[in-house]
Short mmCIF file of C-alpha atoms and ligand atoms in Angstrom, two decimals:
data_model
loop_
_atom_site.label_atom_id
_atom_site.label_comp_id
_atom_site.label_asym_id
_atom_site.label_seq_id
_atom_site.Cartn_x
_atom_site.Cartn_y
_atom_site.Cartn_z
CA UNK A 1475 18.93 -7.75 -28.03
CA UNK A 1476 16.20 -5.37 -29.12
CA UNK A 1477 14.01 -4.24 -26.23
CA UNK A 1478 10.79 -6.20 -26.20
CA UNK A 1479 8.48 -6.06 -23.25
CA UNK A 1480 6.03 -8.61 -21.96
CA UNK A 1481 3.07 -6.93 -20.17
CA UNK A 1482 1.46 -9.65 -18.04
CA UNK A 1483 -1.25 -7.69 -16.24
CA UNK A 1484 -4.03 -5.23 -16.99
CA UNK A 1485 -2.61 -1.72 -17.55
CA UNK A 1486 -4.12 1.58 -18.87
CA UNK A 1487 -3.78 2.02 -22.62
CA UNK A 1488 -1.66 5.18 -22.07
CA UNK A 1489 1.28 2.85 -21.59
CA UNK A 1490 0.78 1.21 -24.96
CA UNK A 1491 0.39 4.58 -26.63
CA UNK A 1492 3.61 5.79 -25.07
CA UNK A 1493 5.49 2.65 -26.17
CA UNK A 1494 4.09 3.04 -29.72
CA UNK A 1495 5.29 6.65 -29.82
CA UNK A 1496 8.71 5.67 -28.50
CA UNK A 1497 8.98 2.74 -30.99
CA UNK A 1498 9.24 0.18 -28.21
CA UNK A 1499 8.06 -3.31 -28.95
CA UNK A 1500 5.74 -5.04 -26.53
CA UNK A 1501 3.34 -7.92 -26.17
CA UNK A 1502 0.28 -7.02 -24.12
CA UNK A 1503 -0.97 -10.26 -22.57
CA UNK A 1504 -3.01 -9.24 -19.49
CA UNK A 1505 -4.63 -12.70 -19.17
CA UNK A 1506 -1.44 -14.73 -19.43
CA UNK A 1507 -0.95 -17.42 -16.82
CA UNK A 1508 2.34 -17.86 -15.00
CA UNK A 1509 2.99 -21.13 -16.82
CA UNK A 1510 2.46 -19.48 -20.21
CA UNK A 1511 4.69 -16.55 -19.21
CA UNK A 1512 7.42 -18.94 -18.04
CA UNK A 1513 7.48 -20.56 -21.51
CA UNK A 1514 8.07 -17.28 -23.37
CA UNK A 1515 9.87 -14.94 -20.95
CA UNK A 1516 13.27 -15.82 -22.38
CA UNK A 1517 12.34 -13.81 -25.52
CA UNK A 1518 11.91 -10.57 -23.57
CA UNK A 1519 14.25 -7.97 -22.15
CA UNK A 1520 11.61 -6.26 -20.11
CA UNK A 1521 8.49 -7.11 -18.21
CA UNK A 1522 5.58 -5.04 -16.81
CA UNK A 1523 3.69 -6.57 -13.88
CA UNK A 1524 1.22 -5.61 -11.22
CA UNK A 1525 0.34 -8.00 -8.46
CA UNK A 1526 -0.45 -11.01 -10.65
CA UNK A 1527 2.34 -13.37 -9.67
CA UNK A 1528 5.54 -13.73 -7.70
CA UNK A 1529 8.62 -13.10 -9.74
CA UNK A 1530 10.81 -15.54 -7.83
CA UNK A 1531 14.10 -17.37 -8.52
CA UNK A 1532 12.45 -20.07 -10.58
CA UNK A 1533 10.97 -17.35 -12.85
CA UNK A 1534 14.26 -15.44 -13.08
CA UNK A 1535 15.97 -18.67 -14.09
CA UNK A 1536 13.79 -18.82 -17.13
CA UNK A 1537 14.42 -15.14 -18.05
CA UNK A 1538 18.12 -14.83 -18.95
CA UNK A 1539 17.57 -11.78 -21.18
CA UNK A 1540 15.56 -9.75 -18.68
CA UNK A 1541 17.04 -6.26 -18.07
CA UNK A 1542 14.15 -4.68 -16.16
CA UNK A 1543 10.84 -5.40 -14.46
CA UNK A 1544 8.48 -2.42 -14.02
CA UNK A 1545 5.53 -2.52 -11.71
CA UNK A 1546 2.46 -0.42 -12.43
CA UNK A 1547 2.09 -0.12 -8.71
CA UNK A 1548 4.06 0.88 -5.60
CA UNK A 1549 5.02 -2.21 -3.59
CA UNK A 1550 7.73 -4.42 -5.15
CA UNK A 1551 7.26 -7.25 -2.66
CA UNK A 1552 6.15 -9.69 -5.34
CA UNK A 1553 9.59 -9.60 -6.87
CA UNK A 1554 12.66 -11.28 -5.33
CA UNK A 1555 14.82 -8.17 -5.20
CA UNK A 1556 17.95 -10.03 -4.07
CA UNK A 1557 17.90 -12.25 -7.16
CA UNK A 1558 17.08 -9.22 -9.35
CA UNK A 1559 20.15 -7.45 -7.96
CA UNK A 1560 22.33 -10.51 -8.53
CA UNK A 1561 21.24 -10.73 -12.15
CA UNK A 1562 21.42 -6.93 -12.65
CA UNK A 1563 17.73 -6.72 -13.43
CA UNK A 1564 16.59 -3.15 -12.79
CA UNK A 1565 13.38 -2.87 -10.75
CA UNK A 1566 11.16 0.07 -11.72
CA UNK A 1567 8.30 1.02 -9.38
CA UNK A 1568 5.65 3.67 -10.17
CA UNK A 1569 4.77 4.69 -6.66
CA UNK A 1570 4.14 8.32 -7.59
CA UNK A 1571 1.11 7.07 -9.48
CA UNK A 1572 -1.10 6.08 -6.54
CA UNK A 1573 0.26 8.07 -3.62
CA UNK A 1574 -2.60 10.61 -3.79
CA UNK A 1575 -5.18 7.82 -3.93
CA UNK A 1576 -3.65 6.12 -0.89
CA UNK A 1577 -3.39 9.36 1.07
CA UNK A 1578 -7.01 10.31 0.44
CA UNK A 1579 -8.29 6.82 1.13
CA UNK A 1580 -6.43 6.46 4.47
CA UNK A 1581 -7.58 9.91 5.65
CA UNK A 1582 -11.09 8.96 4.65
CA UNK A 1583 -10.88 5.81 6.74
CA UNK A 1584 -9.49 7.80 9.68
CA UNK A 1585 -12.33 10.39 9.53
CA UNK A 1586 -14.82 7.64 9.19
CA UNK A 1587 -13.49 5.89 12.33
CA UNK A 1588 -13.29 9.09 14.31
CA UNK A 1589 -16.93 9.96 13.45
CA UNK A 1590 -18.45 6.45 13.59
CA UNK A 1591 -19.66 6.75 10.02
CA UNK A 1592 -19.89 3.03 9.37
CA UNK A 1593 -21.87 2.00 12.45
CA UNK A 1594 -24.15 5.08 12.32
CA UNK A 1595 -24.92 4.43 8.65
CA UNK A 1596 -25.78 0.80 9.51
CA UNK A 1597 -27.90 1.88 12.53
CA UNK A 1598 -30.02 4.23 10.44
CA UNK A 1599 -30.53 1.56 7.83
CA UNK A 1600 -31.90 -0.67 10.64
CA UNK A 1601 -34.17 2.01 12.11
CA UNK A 1602 -31.94 3.36 14.91
CA UNK A 1603 -31.30 7.10 15.42
CA UNK A 1604 -28.51 7.16 18.02
CA UNK A 1605 -26.83 10.52 18.59
CA UNK A 1606 -24.89 10.07 21.88
CA UNK A 1607 -23.45 6.70 20.76
CA UNK A 1608 -22.13 8.42 17.69
CA UNK A 1609 -20.39 11.42 19.25
CA UNK A 1610 -17.21 11.83 17.24
CA UNK A 1611 -13.64 12.91 17.79
CA UNK A 1612 -11.92 15.81 15.95
CA UNK A 1613 -8.67 15.44 14.19
CA UNK A 1614 -7.64 19.04 14.79
CA UNK A 1615 -4.88 19.44 17.34
CA UNK A 1616 -3.86 15.79 17.26
CA UNK A 1617 -0.50 14.29 16.38
CA UNK A 1618 -0.22 11.91 13.51
CA UNK A 1619 2.81 9.61 13.35
CA UNK A 1620 3.81 8.43 9.90
CA UNK A 1621 6.02 5.39 9.83
CA UNK A 1622 7.73 5.45 6.46
CA UNK A 1623 8.18 8.75 4.62
CA UNK A 1624 8.54 7.91 0.97
CA UNK A 1625 6.09 8.84 -1.83
CA UNK A 1626 3.04 7.58 0.09
CA UNK A 1627 3.95 8.96 3.47
CA UNK A 1628 4.74 12.33 2.00
CA UNK A 1629 1.46 12.48 0.08
CA UNK A 1630 -0.41 11.67 3.27
CA UNK A 1631 1.47 14.42 5.19
CA UNK A 1632 0.69 16.97 2.50
CA UNK A 1633 -3.04 16.08 2.56
CA UNK A 1634 -3.10 16.26 6.35
CA UNK A 1635 -1.72 19.81 6.32
CA UNK A 1636 -5.22 21.28 6.10
CA UNK A 1637 -6.38 19.56 9.26
CA UNK A 1638 -4.36 21.54 11.84
CA UNK A 1639 -2.52 18.47 13.06
CA UNK A 1640 1.11 17.88 13.97
CA UNK A 1641 2.63 15.36 11.61
CA UNK A 1642 5.68 13.40 12.85
CA UNK A 1643 7.43 11.19 10.33
CA UNK A 1644 9.97 8.44 10.91
CA UNK A 1645 11.80 6.81 8.03
CA UNK A 1646 14.79 4.61 8.72
CA UNK A 1647 16.17 5.37 5.28
CA UNK A 1648 15.61 9.13 5.25
CA UNK A 1649 17.47 10.69 8.14
CA UNK A 1650 17.96 14.45 8.22
CA UNK A 1651 15.26 15.67 5.86
CA UNK A 1652 12.93 18.56 6.45
CA UNK A 1653 9.81 19.67 4.66
CA UNK A 1654 6.83 21.86 5.34
CA UNK A 1655 4.37 19.02 5.95
CA UNK A 1656 6.06 16.80 8.52
CA UNK A 1657 8.64 16.98 11.26
CA UNK A 1658 11.26 14.28 11.32
CA UNK A 1659 10.97 12.28 14.50
CA UNK A 1660 12.50 9.15 15.96
CA UNK A 1661 10.20 6.32 17.02
CA UNK A 1662 10.65 7.28 20.68
CA UNK A 1663 8.91 10.61 20.02
CA UNK A 1664 6.22 8.95 17.92
CA UNK A 1665 5.57 6.35 20.66
CA UNK A 1666 5.16 9.18 23.17
CA UNK A 1667 3.13 11.75 21.21
CA UNK A 1668 1.14 10.08 18.42
CA UNK A 1669 -2.68 9.99 18.58
CA UNK A 1670 -2.86 8.44 15.12
CA UNK A 1671 -0.36 6.12 13.42
CA UNK A 1672 -0.19 5.29 9.74
CA UNK A 1673 2.24 2.91 8.10
CA UNK A 1674 3.90 3.64 4.72
CA UNK A 1675 6.64 1.04 4.63
CA UNK A 1676 7.21 -1.91 2.28
CA UNK A 1677 6.87 -5.61 3.18
CA UNK A 1678 10.37 -7.02 3.59
CA UNK A 1679 11.99 -9.73 5.64
CA UNK A 1680 12.62 -7.05 8.23
CA UNK A 1681 9.09 -5.59 8.40
CA UNK A 1682 7.17 -8.92 8.15
CA UNK A 1683 4.94 -9.25 11.20
CA UNK A 1684 6.69 -6.32 12.93
CA UNK A 1685 3.42 -4.76 14.30
CA UNK A 1686 2.99 -7.19 17.21
CA UNK A 1687 1.95 -6.88 20.83
CA UNK A 1688 5.33 -5.56 21.98
CA UNK A 1689 5.47 -2.94 19.21
CA UNK A 1690 1.98 -1.67 19.95
CA UNK A 1691 2.63 -1.59 23.72
CA UNK A 1692 5.17 1.16 23.19
CA UNK A 1693 2.59 3.79 22.25
CA UNK A 1694 1.89 5.85 25.29
CA UNK A 1695 -1.49 7.40 24.26
CA UNK A 1696 -4.60 5.60 22.92
CA UNK A 1697 -4.17 5.60 19.12
CA UNK A 1698 -6.13 5.32 15.88
CA UNK A 1699 -4.33 2.69 13.80
CA UNK A 1700 -4.17 2.95 9.95
CA UNK A 1701 -2.72 0.33 7.64
CA UNK A 1702 -2.67 0.90 3.90
CA UNK A 1703 0.81 -0.43 3.14
CA UNK A 1704 1.07 -4.22 3.22
CA UNK A 1705 -0.92 -6.61 5.38
CA UNK A 1706 2.11 -8.76 6.00
CA UNK A 1707 3.63 -6.24 8.36
CA UNK A 1708 0.88 -6.66 10.97
CA UNK A 1709 -0.12 -9.38 13.37
CA UNK A 1710 -3.86 -8.78 13.46
CA UNK A 1711 -4.43 -10.37 16.87
CA UNK A 1712 -2.12 -7.77 18.37
CA UNK A 1713 -4.36 -4.99 17.02
CA UNK A 1714 -7.43 -6.84 18.37
CA UNK A 1715 -5.86 -6.98 21.82
CA UNK A 1716 -5.20 -3.25 21.62
CA UNK A 1717 -8.86 -2.63 20.69
CA UNK A 1718 -9.91 -4.79 23.66
CA UNK A 1719 -7.75 -2.87 26.11
CA UNK A 1720 -8.63 0.53 24.70
CA UNK A 1721 -5.00 1.26 23.76
CA UNK A 1722 -6.26 1.34 20.19
CA UNK A 1723 -9.39 3.46 19.76
CA UNK A 1724 -10.05 2.40 16.17
CA UNK A 1725 -8.33 0.50 13.36
CA UNK A 1726 -8.47 0.88 9.59
CA UNK A 1727 -7.13 -1.87 7.35
CA UNK A 1728 -7.04 -1.50 3.59
CA UNK A 1729 -4.64 -4.44 3.49
CA UNK A 1730 -4.57 -7.68 5.53
CA UNK A 1731 -2.00 -10.41 5.95
CA UNK A 1732 -4.31 -12.73 4.05
CA UNK A 1733 -6.45 -11.16 1.36
CA UNK A 1734 -9.36 -12.50 -0.72
CA UNK A 1735 -11.98 -15.10 0.06
CA UNK A 1736 -12.24 -17.95 0.99
CA UNK A 1737 -8.79 -17.82 2.64
CA UNK A 1738 -9.52 -14.62 4.58
CA UNK A 1739 -12.61 -16.07 6.23
CA UNK A 1740 -10.51 -19.08 7.36
CA UNK A 1741 -8.18 -16.93 9.48
CA UNK A 1742 -8.74 -17.39 13.23
CA UNK A 1743 -8.86 -13.61 13.71
CA UNK A 1744 -11.35 -12.87 10.96
CA UNK A 1745 -14.61 -13.27 12.97
CA UNK A 1746 -13.22 -11.11 15.79
CA UNK A 1747 -12.14 -8.42 13.37
CA UNK A 1748 -15.41 -8.03 11.56
CA UNK A 1749 -17.65 -7.96 14.64
CA UNK A 1750 -16.23 -4.61 15.76
CA UNK A 1751 -17.74 -1.20 15.12
CA UNK A 1752 -14.40 0.50 15.59
CA UNK A 1753 -12.77 -1.37 12.74
CA UNK A 1754 -13.08 -0.34 9.13
CA UNK A 1755 -11.97 -2.53 6.24
CA UNK A 1756 -11.45 -2.07 2.49
CA UNK A 1757 -10.31 -4.71 -0.08
CA UNK A 1758 -6.82 -3.36 -0.91
CA UNK A 1759 -8.19 -0.49 -2.91
CA UNK A 1760 -6.54 2.53 -1.33
CA UNK A 1761 -4.37 3.02 -4.38
CA UNK A 1762 -7.05 1.84 -6.75
CA UNK A 1763 -8.79 4.86 -8.28
CA UNK A 1764 -9.74 5.68 -11.82
CA UNK A 1765 -7.01 8.39 -11.74
CA UNK A 1766 -4.28 6.15 -10.32
CA UNK A 1767 -5.00 3.49 -12.95
CA UNK A 1768 -3.98 6.03 -15.54
CA UNK A 1769 -1.12 7.57 -13.59
CA UNK A 1770 0.52 4.26 -12.63
CA UNK A 1771 0.65 3.17 -16.26
CA UNK A 1772 1.78 6.59 -17.51
CA UNK A 1773 4.58 6.84 -14.89
CA UNK A 1774 5.77 3.28 -15.38
CA UNK A 1775 5.83 3.86 -19.19
CA UNK A 1776 7.83 7.08 -18.85
CA UNK A 1777 10.34 5.41 -16.54
CA UNK A 1778 10.72 2.44 -18.89
CA UNK A 1779 11.26 4.68 -21.90
CA UNK A 1780 13.93 6.61 -19.96
CA UNK A 1781 15.59 3.36 -18.84
CA UNK A 1782 15.64 1.93 -22.35
CA UNK A 1783 17.15 5.13 -23.69
CA UNK A 1784 19.88 5.24 -21.03
O1 2HG B 2015 -1.80 -3.50 -8.22
C1 2HG B 2015 -2.23 -3.86 -7.11
O2 2HG B 2015 -3.08 -4.73 -7.05
C2 2HG B 2015 -1.64 -3.29 -5.83
C3 2HG B 2015 -1.79 -1.85 -5.61
C4 2HG B 2015 -0.89 -1.29 -4.52
O3 2HG B 2015 -0.94 -1.99 -3.35
C5 2HG B 2015 0.51 -1.03 -4.98
O4 2HG B 2015 1.43 -1.65 -4.50
O5 2HG B 2015 0.69 -0.15 -5.82
#
């Protein structure tokens, strides 16, 4: 079957240009609904997605000719990878495309938390000039624990290298590496030494809800907590308890277990989360820059072209 790709989400035109140059056929249908995609997917050998819909067993059953699914993004949690493996459908992520964006965003959130930028900005807008209440903390000399050391974790470590911090990285799947930006560590060392923790791991059956009260209780020092991976890995009430007890000094969430309104506002932890000055939130945009929009599409296109040629 000739390679024909269905692109079901909004991508940068660089991808289409690259496919044109490589002579690859595609249908660019960024507004297609899942129902419409289900009707036509059997005609395609490849698919490009972002976060639009879950590619589950029901969808795979309608796609007997599919050889690959590429994601113009990093996380592949909206694809059933077990079914993909069973059906020999290659999954192609493009995580190199937004790692810089995520690293910069998470460091921005951290610096903002450590220097009270959000509350002080709001205070000035409401006529309050409070200096002592806004005394900040410095990052220099602290230890940052990275949990997950793939593309995103490594980009974060590299960006932290100018801050005079110690970076400890734990990755269950990368034992025995060394690089100039982070020191490999087990979780025991991170629990003991980290002042800041940042998660760079995917959402899987194993990681779902893993950041709970017991997990957070293992950290021996008060920590700043950063989450820019997937909201599904955290139990938000556990972080709120840590903020109450002082074992968490501040928390930054670019992702939440439930995203978008109105569902987010219906969560029983939402009101408690948003009332706090030492919490900073962004709407799943850490990897969402003008530059990453281009790079994600460019990298996904290059990987698809290489896969098709192989
Ligand atoms: O495309 C998106 O909406 C998600 C972006 C990001 O979380 C990713 O997995 O690359």
